[in-house]
mmCIF file of C-alpha atoms and ligand atoms in Angstrom:
data_model
loop_
_atom_site.group_PDB
_atom_site.id
_atom_site.type_symbol
_atom_site.label_atom_id
_atom_site.label_comp_id
_atom_site.label_asym_id
_atom_site.label_seq_id
_atom_site.Cartn_x
_atom_site.Cartn_y
_atom_site.Cartn_z
ATOM 1 C CA MET L 940 23.745 -0.452 -21.683
ATOM 2 C CA ALA L 941 20.297 0.454 -22.778
ATOM 3 C CA LYS L 942 19.413 0.498 -26.469
ATOM 4 C CA TYR L 943 18.190 3.998 -27.301
ATOM 5 C CA MET L 944 15.680 5.286 -29.763
ATOM 6 C CA GLU L 945 16.288 6.756 -33.178
ATOM 7 C CA ASN L 946 14.142 9.461 -34.661
ATOM 8 C CA SER L 947 10.910 7.817 -35.595
ATOM 9 C CA VAL L 948 7.152 8.099 -35.674
ATOM 10 C CA LEU L 949 5.237 5.028 -34.544
ATOM 11 C CA LYS L 950 1.836 4.835 -36.221
ATOM 12 C CA SER L 951 -0.968 3.425 -34.083
ATOM 13 C CA LYS L 952 -4.177 1.783 -35.122
ATOM 14 C CA ASP L 953 -6.739 0.704 -32.553
ATOM 15 C CA PHE L 954 -4.362 0.915 -29.612
ATOM 16 C CA ASN L 955 -1.781 -1.201 -31.392
ATOM 17 C CA TRP L 956 1.615 -0.042 -32.693
ATOM 18 C CA GLY L 957 1.877 -2.517 -35.479
ATOM 19 C CA ASN L 958 5.624 -2.831 -35.980
ATOM 20 C CA VAL L 959 6.264 -3.097 -32.272
ATOM 21 C CA PRO L 960 6.153 -6.616 -30.850
ATOM 22 C CA LEU L 961 3.310 -7.622 -28.552
ATOM 23 C CA LEU L 962 4.965 -8.945 -25.432
ATOM 24 C CA LYS L 963 3.845 -11.003 -22.502
ATOM 25 C CA TYR L 964 3.343 -8.766 -19.509
ATOM 26 C CA LYS L 965 5.833 -10.661 -17.436
ATOM 27 C CA GLU L 966 7.706 -13.916 -17.902
ATOM 28 C CA GLU L 967 6.665 -15.424 -14.626
ATOM 29 C CA ASP L 968 3.003 -16.358 -14.328
ATOM 30 C CA GLY L 969 0.181 -16.593 -11.873
ATOM 31 C CA THR L 970 0.034 -13.103 -10.412
ATOM 32 C CA PHE L 971 -1.704 -11.366 -13.291
ATOM 33 C CA ARG L 972 -4.429 -11.984 -15.883
ATOM 34 C CA SER L 973 -5.159 -11.012 -19.477
ATOM 35 C CA ILE L 974 -2.522 -8.398 -20.072
ATOM 36 C CA HIS L 975 -0.046 -7.578 -22.754
ATOM 37 C CA ARG L 976 2.487 -4.829 -23.321
ATOM 38 C CA GLN L 977 4.365 -3.049 -26.175
ATOM 39 C CA VAL L 978 7.573 -1.086 -25.528
ATOM 40 C CA LEU L 979 7.077 2.106 -27.608
ATOM 41 C CA SER L 980 10.333 3.836 -26.780
ATOM 42 C CA CYS L 981 13.485 3.088 -24.891
ATOM 43 C CA GLY L 982 14.447 6.695 -24.335
ATOM 44 C CA ALA L 983 17.615 8.644 -25.166
ATOM 45 C CA PRO L 984 20.876 9.354 -23.372
ATOM 46 C CA ASP L 985 19.445 12.529 -21.879
ATOM 47 C CA LEU L 986 16.024 10.882 -21.309
ATOM 48 C CA PRO L 987 16.846 7.363 -20.005
ATOM 49 C CA CYS L 988 13.314 5.998 -19.779
ATOM 50 C CA GLU L 989 10.997 3.489 -21.353
ATOM 51 C CA MET L 990 7.498 4.278 -22.582
ATOM 52 C CA ARG L 991 5.343 1.142 -22.508
ATOM 53 C CA TYR L 992 1.721 0.538 -23.386
ATOM 54 C CA PHE L 993 -0.102 -2.038 -21.301
ATOM 55 C CA GLU L 994 -3.536 -3.315 -22.108
ATOM 56 C CA ILE L 995 -5.651 -5.418 -19.724
ATOM 57 C CA ALA L 996 -8.662 -7.243 -21.059
ATOM 58 C CA PRO L 997 -12.040 -7.260 -19.212
ATOM 59 C CA ASN L 998 -11.738 -9.068 -15.864
ATOM 60 C CA GLY L 999 -7.932 -8.838 -16.061
ATOM 61 C CA HIS L 1000 -5.462 -7.308 -13.645
ATOM 62 C CA SER L 1001 -1.790 -6.523 -13.181
ATOM 63 C CA THR L 1002 0.442 -7.949 -10.492
ATOM 64 C CA LEU L 1003 0.078 -6.576 -6.971
ATOM 65 C CA GLU L 1004 3.605 -5.228 -6.393
ATOM 66 C CA SER L 1005 5.798 -2.502 -5.097
ATOM 67 C CA HIS L 1006 9.355 -1.328 -5.992
ATOM 68 C CA GLU L 1007 11.699 1.592 -5.622
ATOM 69 C CA HIS L 1008 11.219 2.984 -9.076
ATOM 70 C CA THR L 1009 8.442 5.420 -9.960
ATOM 71 C CA HIS L 1010 5.627 4.901 -12.483
ATOM 72 C CA LEU L 1011 4.182 7.760 -14.460
ATOM 73 C CA VAL L 1012 0.970 6.561 -16.118
ATOM 74 C CA MET L 1013 -1.668 7.945 -18.494
ATOM 75 C CA ILE L 1014 -4.768 5.910 -19.144
ATOM 76 C CA ILE L 1015 -5.617 6.037 -22.835
ATOM 77 C CA ARG L 1016 -8.338 3.418 -23.133
ATOM 78 C CA GLY L 1017 -11.305 2.278 -21.179
ATOM 79 C CA ARG L 1018 -11.834 2.298 -17.439
ATOM 80 C CA GLY L 1019 -10.300 0.666 -14.472
ATOM 81 C CA ASN L 1020 -9.658 0.686 -10.757
ATOM 82 C CA VAL L 1021 -6.148 1.195 -9.473
ATOM 83 C CA LEU L 1022 -4.816 0.606 -5.997
ATOM 84 C CA ILE L 1023 -2.041 3.022 -5.128
ATOM 85 C CA GLY L 1024 -0.762 2.760 -1.594
ATOM 86 C CA LYS L 1025 -3.890 2.463 0.546
ATOM 87 C CA LYS L 1026 -6.320 4.061 -1.901
ATOM 88 C CA ILE L 1027 -8.347 2.597 -4.726
ATOM 89 C CA HIS L 1028 -9.004 5.045 -7.590
ATOM 90 C CA GLU L 1029 -11.588 4.835 -10.354
ATOM 91 C CA VAL L 1030 -9.787 5.939 -13.530
ATOM 92 C CA LYS L 1031 -10.620 6.534 -17.140
ATOM 93 C CA ALA L 1032 -8.913 7.582 -20.390
ATOM 94 C CA PHE L 1033 -6.622 10.546 -20.038
ATOM 95 C CA ASP L 1034 -6.367 10.407 -16.283
ATOM 96 C CA VAL L 1035 -2.734 10.671 -15.139
ATOM 97 C CA LEU L 1036 -1.388 8.654 -12.220
ATOM 98 C CA SER L 1037 1.884 9.051 -10.350
ATOM 99 C CA ILE L 1038 3.005 6.029 -8.350
ATOM 100 C CA THR L 1039 5.953 6.872 -6.090
ATOM 101 C CA SER L 1040 8.550 4.559 -4.552
ATOM 102 C CA HIS L 1041 7.537 1.575 -2.513
ATOM 103 C CA GLU L 1042 3.769 2.056 -2.865
ATOM 104 C CA TRP L 1043 1.698 -1.113 -3.457
ATOM 105 C CA HIS L 1044 -0.132 -0.933 -6.752
ATOM 106 C CA GLN L 1045 -2.415 -3.005 -8.878
ATOM 107 C CA PHE L 1046 -4.426 -2.193 -12.018
ATOM 108 C CA GLN L 1047 -7.758 -3.870 -12.710
ATOM 109 C CA THR L 1048 -10.171 -3.455 -15.610
ATOM 110 C CA SER L 1049 -13.673 -2.343 -14.971
ATOM 111 C CA GLY L 1050 -16.467 -2.660 -17.549
ATOM 112 C CA ASP L 1051 -16.354 -4.684 -20.756
ATOM 113 C CA GLU L 1052 -13.790 -2.676 -22.735
ATOM 114 C CA PRO L 1053 -10.040 -3.166 -22.641
ATOM 115 C CA PHE L 1054 -8.211 -0.978 -20.165
ATOM 116 C CA GLY L 1055 -5.049 0.508 -21.713
ATOM 117 C CA PHE L 1056 -2.412 2.832 -20.357
ATOM 118 C CA ILE L 1057 0.968 4.297 -21.108
ATOM 119 C CA CYS L 1058 3.492 3.763 -18.338
ATOM 120 C CA ILE L 1059 6.868 5.542 -18.213
ATOM 121 C CA VAL L 1060 9.714 4.107 -16.121
ATOM 122 C CA ASN L 1061 13.445 4.796 -15.728
ATOM 123 C CA ASN L 1062 15.594 2.548 -17.862
ATOM 124 C CA GLU L 1063 17.564 1.514 -14.764
ATOM 125 C CA ARG L 1064 15.132 0.235 -12.292
ATOM 126 C CA ASP L 1065 14.784 -2.402 -9.600
ATOM 127 C CA ARG L 1066 12.711 -5.573 -9.973
ATOM 128 C CA PRO L 1067 9.142 -5.513 -8.640
ATOM 129 C CA HIS L 1068 8.593 -6.915 -5.142
ATOM 130 C CA ARG L 1069 5.500 -9.023 -4.399
ATOM 131 C CA PRO L 1070 4.025 -9.011 -0.974
ATOM 132 C CA THR L 1071 5.313 -11.411 1.612
ATOM 133 C CA PRO L 1072 2.618 -13.327 3.613
ATOM 134 C CA GLU L 1073 3.206 -10.763 6.414
ATOM 135 C CA GLU L 1074 2.843 -7.770 4.052
ATOM 136 C CA LEU L 1075 -0.279 -9.315 2.570
ATOM 137 C CA GLU L 1076 -1.737 -9.759 5.978
ATOM 138 C CA GLU L 1077 -1.067 -6.114 6.752
ATOM 139 C CA LEU L 1078 -2.728 -5.079 3.446
ATOM 140 C CA ARG L 1079 -5.763 -7.254 4.198
ATOM 141 C CA LYS L 1080 -6.387 -5.437 7.470
ATOM 142 C CA ASP L 1081 -8.200 -2.875 5.413
ATOM 143 C CA PRO L 1082 -11.422 -4.555 4.291
ATOM 144 C CA VAL L 1083 -11.773 -2.450 1.139
ATOM 145 C CA ILE L 1084 -8.257 -3.296 -0.006
ATOM 146 C CA SER L 1085 -8.760 -6.908 1.063
ATOM 147 C CA SER L 1086 -11.741 -7.354 -1.188
ATOM 148 C CA PHE L 1087 -10.035 -5.523 -4.040
ATOM 149 C CA ILE L 1088 -6.637 -7.168 -4.367
ATOM 150 C CA ARG L 1089 -6.094 -10.186 -6.527
ATOM 151 C CA CYS L 1090 -2.970 -12.239 -6.093
HETATM 152 MN MN1 LIG H 1820 4.906 -1.629 -10.990
#
């Protein structure tokens, strides 16, 4: 059973919500670089979602993955490039991204400023799936994607 929010206001300073723990992006290692997260809300019974803030340092990236659950993302800091499905998008603060089920996705910082975004997910969600060698080969058939992805 998810732990739900209470009424609260989280004060931020410099893209940090001070009383919220800074967490490792993921427990397993090797598929991402220079990224941390903060869980800002764990939703409510009638809004069973998590609101997370992720921040990727310059030259960093998230894991290349897909999964059944949807991501709703708003960039709030810096600039980056994001693979969604078969397209790479240049994005900046306040752009909004929707990533639907089973689309490959990866976030990468561009420029020398941290790249930060809010990501909302359902509380009940499946584990991310990383590409098999066969899926990676399929992805790499597109030269633009092939030169973009880091894994
Ligand atoms: Mn994901």
